[in-house]
Amino acid sequence: MKVTMHVNGRQVSGEAEGRTLLSAFLREELGLTGTHIGCDTSQCGACTVHVDGKQVKSCTMFAAEAEGAEVTTIEGMANADGSLSAIQQAFQDYHGLQCGFCTPGMVMAAAALLEEIPQPTEAQIRHHLDGNICRCTGYHNIVKAIQAASGQPVAVAAE
Amino acid sequence: MYNFDFVKPSTVEEAVAALADDEAQPLSGGQTLIPTMKQRLNAPETLVSLLGIEALKGVTVGGDRVTIGAATTHATVAREVAEAYPALAALAGNIGDPAVRNRGTIGGSLANNDPAACYPAAALASGATVVTNRREIPADEYFEGMFATALEEGEIITRVTFPIPEAAAYVKFEQPASRFALAGVFVAKFAGGVRVAITGASEEGVFRWSEAEEALSGNFSAGAVSALSLDADGMMADLHGSAEYRAHLAKVLTGRAVTAAG
């Protein structure tokens, strides 16, 4: 079937089977490989994108379900002039990544959080990252990056 | 995953007609069904999405009850029920993770009746009514064991009505990898008595702990359950916890839920 949606502000169409996951559609049909597939079992959050403004796991939604929807991926997060967005820049500044595999999902999760709670507490940030797994950083620097991106002083309690 | 035909009706009638086919299944948020299909544990020939049916969405608060459309997401419940029924909102706001809560729905959770899901505990402890395209089913008659419910073929949940208790709380102990409840207890205090529902622990799925209900109806304090013991017979046992462990955990959580309810 033909599926049409708006991805990063642009109308796109592509072929999908019923079983085609949104993650596969974005990567294979549209070539947007910034959305990563870590576990493909709904655990890791590397495939996190926004559908109609809501943070979802694109590996746990069919492409056909996004028909007509507004989808935002990591490719749509930079500023219009190509510079990094505040969240992306904060991840760089605070070393919120090492291997970088989880980073697209982390940035999308962070953006959804700051949309809902512009100045989250550390506990709110950690609670919100429940569905995003990072095996490198131990999360501390990711939490710091999100605090910085929200314009708050960076302070993370040692655990 | 095996392929299937995807259909997205816009009314309950169209969905019911599409589900008349033996090989068709309803799809709500898909947060359980899609992983199950990936493992080829489920292979419907047709998936009938219920998310295009506006009549199945939304929250209505009226007097002493809250009514939630079956296709309402956990995130919406967490937000819109916070004032009317805070314990239910808190439960919804702690299911899975934010992405799961933006897709998963109350109707999907109740229709699936996972033995470790959160919503069944809320529905049973609140004495909720599950409304379908055919009838109204009291929670006490709805849950029929692990992954089993009173729903018949072609019957879909349209909404769920929760009476609002005087006091209530849900406390769960999460299995850290799956985030499902290793045990979860919902305590609800009504003028007519206290109801206690336990999820995650029993091989039969969610159940009411009548001994605790009696004790708490006389004395609504954590102390009232401390002398009780929950039988380990029939509790689930796996690498995460033995039957005895789950029985004990459920009892401890019952006390904590009573304290949290205040």
Short mmCIF file of N, CA, C and O in Angstrom, two decimals, chain B residues 135-222:
data_model
loop_
_atom_site.label_atom_id
_atom_site.label_comp_id
_atom_site.label_asym_id
_atom_site.label_seq_id
_atom_site.Cartn_x
_atom_site.Cartn_y
_atom_site.Cartn_z
N ARG B 135 -22.62 -4.98 25.77
CA ARG B 135 -23.14 -5.06 27.14
C ARG B 135 -22.22 -4.35 28.12
O ARG B 135 -21.16 -3.86 27.76
N GLU B 136 -22.66 -4.35 29.39
CA GLU B 136 -21.83 -3.80 30.46
C GLU B 136 -21.39 -4.96 31.35
O GLU B 136 -22.23 -5.75 31.80
N ILE B 137 -20.09 -5.04 31.62
CA ILE B 137 -19.56 -6.16 32.41
C ILE B 137 -18.91 -5.62 33.69
O ILE B 137 -17.94 -4.86 33.62
N PRO B 138 -19.43 -6.01 34.87
CA PRO B 138 -18.78 -5.57 36.11
C PRO B 138 -17.38 -6.20 36.20
O PRO B 138 -17.19 -7.35 35.77
N ALA B 139 -16.42 -5.44 36.74
CA ALA B 139 -15.03 -5.94 36.82
C ALA B 139 -14.97 -7.30 37.51
O ALA B 139 -14.17 -8.15 37.14
N ASP B 140 -15.84 -7.51 38.51
CA ASP B 140 -15.81 -8.78 39.24
C ASP B 140 -16.14 -9.97 38.33
O ASP B 140 -15.79 -11.10 38.66
N GLU B 141 -16.79 -9.71 37.21
CA GLU B 141 -17.13 -10.81 36.30
C GLU B 141 -16.29 -10.78 35.02
O GLU B 141 -16.45 -11.63 34.15
N TYR B 142 -15.43 -9.78 34.92
CA TYR B 142 -14.70 -9.57 33.66
C TYR B 142 -13.41 -10.38 33.56
O TYR B 142 -13.11 -10.97 32.53
N PHE B 143 -12.63 -10.39 34.64
CA PHE B 143 -11.31 -11.04 34.60
C PHE B 143 -11.45 -12.53 34.85
O PHE B 143 -11.97 -12.94 35.88
N GLU B 144 -10.97 -13.34 33.90
CA GLU B 144 -11.18 -14.79 34.00
C GLU B 144 -9.88 -15.57 34.00
O GLU B 144 -9.82 -16.69 33.53
N GLY B 145 -8.81 -14.96 34.50
CA GLY B 145 -7.53 -15.67 34.55
C GLY B 145 -6.54 -15.08 33.57
O GLY B 145 -6.85 -14.17 32.82
N MET B 146 -5.32 -15.63 33.59
CA MET B 146 -4.22 -15.09 32.79
C MET B 146 -4.61 -14.93 31.31
O MET B 146 -4.96 -15.91 30.66
N PHE B 147 -4.55 -13.73 30.79
CA PHE B 147 -4.88 -13.41 29.40
C PHE B 147 -6.31 -13.81 29.02
O PHE B 147 -6.63 -13.91 27.83
N ALA B 148 -7.16 -14.06 30.00
CA ALA B 148 -8.54 -14.47 29.71
C ALA B 148 -9.51 -13.46 30.29
O ALA B 148 -9.35 -13.00 31.43
N THR B 149 -10.52 -13.11 29.51
CA THR B 149 -11.54 -12.17 29.97
C THR B 149 -12.92 -12.66 29.52
O THR B 149 -13.02 -13.61 28.76
N ALA B 150 -13.95 -11.96 29.97
CA ALA B 150 -15.32 -12.31 29.59
C ALA B 150 -15.63 -11.88 28.16
O ALA B 150 -16.72 -12.20 27.64
N LEU B 151 -14.71 -11.18 27.49
CA LEU B 151 -14.98 -10.72 26.13
C LEU B 151 -15.20 -11.91 25.19
O LEU B 151 -14.45 -12.89 25.23
N GLU B 152 -16.20 -11.79 24.33
CA GLU B 152 -16.46 -12.84 23.34
C GLU B 152 -15.87 -12.44 22.00
O GLU B 152 -15.45 -11.31 21.80
N GLU B 153 -15.85 -13.37 21.06
CA GLU B 153 -15.36 -13.07 19.71
C GLU B 153 -16.13 -11.88 19.14
O GLU B 153 -17.36 -11.83 19.24
N GLY B 154 -15.40 -10.96 18.58
CA GLY B 154 -16.06 -9.83 17.93
C GLY B 154 -16.59 -8.77 18.89
O GLY B 154 -17.21 -7.80 18.47
N GLU B 155 -16.33 -8.95 20.17
CA GLU B 155 -16.78 -7.97 21.16
C GLU B 155 -15.61 -7.05 21.49
O GLU B 155 -14.51 -7.52 21.77
N ILE B 156 -15.82 -5.75 21.42
CA ILE B 156 -14.74 -4.83 21.75
C ILE B 156 -15.17 -3.88 22.87
O ILE B 156 -16.34 -3.51 22.98
N ILE B 157 -14.18 -3.54 23.68
CA ILE B 157 -14.44 -2.60 24.78
C ILE B 157 -14.62 -1.21 24.17
O ILE B 157 -13.86 -0.80 23.29
N THR B 158 -15.65 -0.51 24.61
CA THR B 158 -15.84 0.87 24.13
C THR B 158 -15.44 1.89 25.18
O THR B 158 -14.89 2.93 24.87
N ARG B 159 -15.73 1.59 26.46
CA ARG B 159 -15.30 2.50 27.53
C ARG B 159 -15.30 1.77 28.86
O ARG B 159 -15.84 0.67 28.99
N VAL B 160 -14.69 2.41 29.84
CA VAL B 160 -14.61 1.84 31.18
C VAL B 160 -15.02 2.94 32.17
O VAL B 160 -14.54 4.07 32.08
N THR B 161 -15.92 2.56 33.09
CA THR B 161 -16.39 3.53 34.08
C THR B 161 -15.86 3.14 35.46
O THR B 161 -16.05 2.01 35.90
N PHE B 162 -15.19 4.10 36.09
CA PHE B 162 -14.63 3.87 37.43
C PHE B 162 -15.39 4.69 38.46
O PHE B 162 -15.40 5.92 38.37
N PRO B 163 -16.00 4.04 39.47
CA PRO B 163 -16.49 4.81 40.62
C PRO B 163 -15.28 5.41 41.34
O PRO B 163 -14.24 4.76 41.42
N ILE B 164 -15.40 6.64 41.82
CA ILE B 164 -14.26 7.28 42.49
C ILE B 164 -14.31 6.98 43.99
O ILE B 164 -15.28 7.32 44.65
N PRO B 165 -13.27 6.33 44.51
CA PRO B 165 -13.27 6.00 45.94
C PRO B 165 -12.96 7.22 46.82
O PRO B 165 -12.51 8.25 46.32
N GLU B 166 -13.20 7.04 48.13
CA GLU B 166 -12.86 8.11 49.09
C GLU B 166 -11.36 8.26 49.20
O GLU B 166 -10.84 9.36 49.37
N ALA B 167 -10.66 7.14 49.13
CA ALA B 167 -9.20 7.14 49.19
C ALA B 167 -8.70 5.94 48.42
O ALA B 167 -9.37 4.89 48.39
N ALA B 168 -7.54 6.07 47.78
CA ALA B 168 -7.02 4.95 47.00
C ALA B 168 -5.54 5.16 46.72
O ALA B 168 -5.04 6.30 46.75
N ALA B 169 -4.84 4.06 46.47
CA ALA B 169 -3.45 4.16 46.04
C ALA B 169 -3.06 2.85 45.35
O ALA B 169 -3.62 1.79 45.65
N TYR B 170 -2.11 2.98 44.43
CA TYR B 170 -1.55 1.81 43.76
C TYR B 170 -0.05 1.82 44.00
O TYR B 170 0.61 2.84 43.79
N VAL B 171 0.47 0.71 44.47
CA VAL B 171 1.91 0.58 44.68
C VAL B 171 2.37 -0.68 43.97
O VAL B 171 1.77 -1.75 44.14
N LYS B 172 3.42 -0.53 43.14
CA LYS B 172 3.93 -1.73 42.47
C LYS B 172 5.43 -1.85 42.70
O LYS B 172 6.11 -0.86 42.98
N PHE B 173 5.91 -3.08 42.58
CA PHE B 173 7.33 -3.35 42.63
C PHE B 173 7.70 -3.82 41.24
O PHE B 173 7.25 -4.87 40.80
N GLU B 174 8.49 -3.00 40.54
CA GLU B 174 8.74 -3.30 39.13
C GLU B 174 9.84 -4.32 38.94
O GLU B 174 10.86 -4.27 39.61
N GLN B 175 9.64 -5.19 37.96
CA GLN B 175 10.73 -6.01 37.47
C GLN B 175 11.55 -5.05 36.62
O GLN B 175 11.03 -4.48 35.66
N PRO B 176 12.81 -4.81 36.97
CA PRO B 176 13.49 -3.67 36.38
C PRO B 176 13.71 -3.74 34.86
O PRO B 176 13.81 -2.70 34.21
N ALA B 177 13.79 -4.91 34.29
CA ALA B 177 14.01 -4.99 32.84
C ALA B 177 12.71 -4.79 32.07
O ALA B 177 12.64 -3.97 31.15
N SER B 178 11.66 -5.47 32.45
CA SER B 178 10.41 -5.39 31.69
C SER B 178 9.54 -4.22 32.14
O SER B 178 8.67 -3.77 31.40
N ARG B 179 9.78 -3.74 33.34
CA ARG B 179 8.98 -2.69 33.98
C ARG B 179 7.54 -3.13 34.26
O ARG B 179 6.72 -2.34 34.67
N PHE B 180 7.24 -4.40 34.06
CA PHE B 180 5.95 -4.91 34.52
C PHE B 180 6.04 -5.13 36.03
O PHE B 180 7.12 -5.22 36.59
N ALA B 181 4.86 -5.21 36.66
CA ALA B 181 4.83 -5.37 38.11
C ALA B 181 5.19 -6.80 38.50
O ALA B 181 4.59 -7.75 38.01
N LEU B 182 6.19 -6.92 39.37
CA LEU B 182 6.48 -8.23 39.97
C LEU B 182 5.35 -8.53 40.95
O LEU B 182 4.95 -9.66 41.14
N ALA B 183 4.86 -7.48 41.56
CA ALA B 183 3.59 -7.49 42.26
C ALA B 183 3.12 -6.04 42.31
O ALA B 183 3.94 -5.13 42.39
N GLY B 184 1.81 -5.85 42.22
CA GLY B 184 1.25 -4.51 42.31
C GLY B 184 -0.07 -4.60 43.05
O GLY B 184 -0.83 -5.56 42.85
N VAL B 185 -0.32 -3.63 43.93
CA VAL B 185 -1.53 -3.69 44.75
C VAL B 185 -2.30 -2.37 44.63
O VAL B 185 -1.72 -1.29 44.84
N PHE B 186 -3.57 -2.47 44.31
CA PHE B 186 -4.44 -1.29 44.28
C PHE B 186 -5.43 -1.42 45.43
O PHE B 186 -6.16 -2.41 45.52
N VAL B 187 -5.43 -0.43 46.30
CA VAL B 187 -6.35 -0.40 47.44
C VAL B 187 -7.31 0.76 47.23
O VAL B 187 -6.88 1.88 46.93
N ALA B 188 -8.61 0.48 47.35
CA ALA B 188 -9.62 1.53 47.18
C ALA B 188 -10.62 1.47 48.33
O ALA B 188 -11.23 0.43 48.59
N LYS B 189 -10.78 2.61 49.00
CA LYS B 189 -11.68 2.69 50.16
C LYS B 189 -12.96 3.41 49.75
O LYS B 189 -12.93 4.58 49.35
N PHE B 190 -14.07 2.69 49.82
CA PHE B 190 -15.39 3.27 49.53
C PHE B 190 -16.19 3.35 50.82
O PHE B 190 -15.85 2.71 51.82
N ALA B 191 -17.28 4.09 50.77
CA ALA B 191 -18.15 4.18 51.96
C ALA B 191 -18.61 2.79 52.38
O ALA B 191 -18.74 2.49 53.57
N GLY B 192 -18.83 1.92 51.41
CA GLY B 192 -19.35 0.58 51.72
C GLY B 192 -18.29 -0.44 52.07
O GLY B 192 -18.61 -1.61 52.33
N GLY B 193 -17.01 -0.06 52.04
CA GLY B 193 -15.96 -1.02 52.36
C GLY B 193 -14.73 -0.82 51.49
O GLY B 193 -14.71 0.04 50.61
N VAL B 194 -13.71 -1.64 51.77
CA VAL B 194 -12.43 -1.50 51.08
C VAL B 194 -12.27 -2.64 50.09
O VAL B 194 -12.65 -3.78 50.37
N ARG B 195 -11.73 -2.32 48.91
CA ARG B 195 -11.43 -3.36 47.92
C ARG B 195 -9.92 -3.36 47.66
O ARG B 195 -9.30 -2.32 47.53
N VAL B 196 -9.36 -4.58 47.59
CA VAL B 196 -7.92 -4.75 47.38
C VAL B 196 -7.72 -5.68 46.18
O VAL B 196 -8.21 -6.81 46.19
N ALA B 197 -7.02 -5.21 45.15
CA ALA B 197 -6.75 -6.06 43.99
C ALA B 197 -5.25 -6.17 43.78
O ALA B 197 -4.52 -5.18 43.88
N ILE B 198 -4.82 -7.38 43.50
CA ILE B 198 -3.38 -7.65 43.37
C ILE B 198 -3.08 -8.17 41.97
O ILE B 198 -3.71 -9.11 41.48
N THR B 199 -2.10 -7.54 41.32
CA THR B 199 -1.67 -7.96 39.99
C THR B 199 -0.21 -8.42 40.06
O THR B 199 0.49 -8.16 41.03
N GLY B 200 0.22 -9.14 39.05
CA GLY B 200 1.63 -9.53 38.93
C GLY B 200 2.00 -10.78 39.70
O GLY B 200 3.04 -11.39 39.43
N ALA B 201 1.19 -11.16 40.67
CA ALA B 201 1.60 -12.22 41.59
C ALA B 201 1.01 -13.60 41.25
O ALA B 201 1.71 -14.61 41.29
N SER B 202 -0.27 -13.63 40.90
CA SER B 202 -0.96 -14.92 40.81
C SER B 202 -0.94 -15.51 39.41
O SER B 202 -0.96 -14.80 38.41
N GLU B 203 -0.91 -16.83 39.36
CA GLU B 203 -1.01 -17.55 38.08
C GLU B 203 -2.38 -17.34 37.44
O GLU B 203 -2.56 -17.60 36.26
N GLU B 204 -3.33 -16.89 38.22
CA GLU B 204 -4.68 -16.65 37.71
C GLU B 204 -4.88 -15.20 37.29
O GLU B 204 -6.00 -14.77 37.01
N GLY B 205 -3.81 -14.42 37.29
CA GLY B 205 -3.94 -13.00 36.95
C GLY B 205 -4.44 -12.21 38.15
O GLY B 205 -4.35 -12.65 39.31
N VAL B 206 -5.01 -11.04 37.85
CA VAL B 206 -5.44 -10.14 38.92
C VAL B 206 -6.50 -10.82 39.80
O VAL B 206 -7.33 -11.58 39.32
N PHE B 207 -6.43 -10.55 41.12
CA PHE B 207 -7.43 -11.13 42.03
C PHE B 207 -7.66 -10.20 43.21
O PHE B 207 -6.83 -9.32 43.50
N ARG B 208 -8.81 -10.40 43.89
CA ARG B 208 -9.09 -9.63 45.10
C ARG B 208 -8.65 -10.42 46.32
O ARG B 208 -8.86 -11.63 46.41
N TRP B 209 -8.03 -9.72 47.25
CA TRP B 209 -7.59 -10.36 48.50
C TRP B 209 -8.65 -10.07 49.56
O TRP B 209 -8.63 -9.03 50.21
N SER B 210 -9.59 -11.01 49.69
CA SER B 210 -10.77 -10.74 50.51
C SER B 210 -10.44 -10.61 52.00
O SER B 210 -11.06 -9.82 52.71
N GLU B 211 -9.46 -11.37 52.47
CA GLU B 211 -9.09 -11.30 53.89
C GLU B 211 -8.60 -9.88 54.24
O GLU B 211 -8.98 -9.32 55.28
N ALA B 212 -7.78 -9.33 53.35
CA ALA B 212 -7.29 -7.97 53.59
C ALA B 212 -8.43 -6.96 53.50
O ALA B 212 -8.48 -5.99 54.27
N GLU B 213 -9.35 -7.19 52.57
CA GLU B 213 -10.49 -6.28 52.43
C GLU B 213 -11.30 -6.21 53.72
O GLU B 213 -11.69 -5.13 54.17
N GLU B 214 -11.54 -7.38 54.30
CA GLU B 214 -12.30 -7.42 55.56
C GLU B 214 -11.58 -6.67 56.67
O GLU B 214 -12.17 -5.85 57.38
N ALA B 215 -10.28 -6.98 56.81
CA ALA B 215 -9.49 -6.34 57.87
C ALA B 215 -9.46 -4.83 57.68
O ALA B 215 -9.62 -4.07 58.64
N LEU B 216 -9.27 -4.40 56.43
CA LEU B 216 -9.13 -2.96 56.17
C LEU B 216 -10.47 -2.23 56.25
O LEU B 216 -10.51 -1.04 56.55
N SER B 217 -11.56 -2.93 55.99
CA SER B 217 -12.87 -2.29 56.09
C SER B 217 -13.17 -1.93 57.54
O SER B 217 -13.87 -0.95 57.82
N GLY B 218 -12.61 -2.72 58.48
CA GLY B 218 -12.79 -2.42 59.90
C GLY B 218 -11.78 -1.40 60.40
O GLY B 218 -12.08 -0.60 61.28
N ASN B 219 -10.57 -1.47 59.86
CA ASN B 219 -9.48 -0.62 60.35
C ASN B 219 -8.57 -0.29 59.17
O ASN B 219 -7.71 -1.09 58.81
N PHE B 220 -8.75 0.89 58.58
CA PHE B 220 -7.99 1.24 57.37
C PHE B 220 -6.61 1.75 57.74
O PHE B 220 -6.32 2.94 57.73
N SER B 221 -5.72 0.81 58.12
CA SER B 221 -4.34 1.17 58.43
C SER B 221 -3.44 0.02 58.05
O SER B 221 -3.89 -1.14 57.98
N ALA B 222 -2.17 0.34 57.77
CA ALA B 222 -1.22 -0.70 57.34
C ALA B 222 -1.13 -1.80 58.40
O ALA B 222 -0.94 -2.98 58.07
#
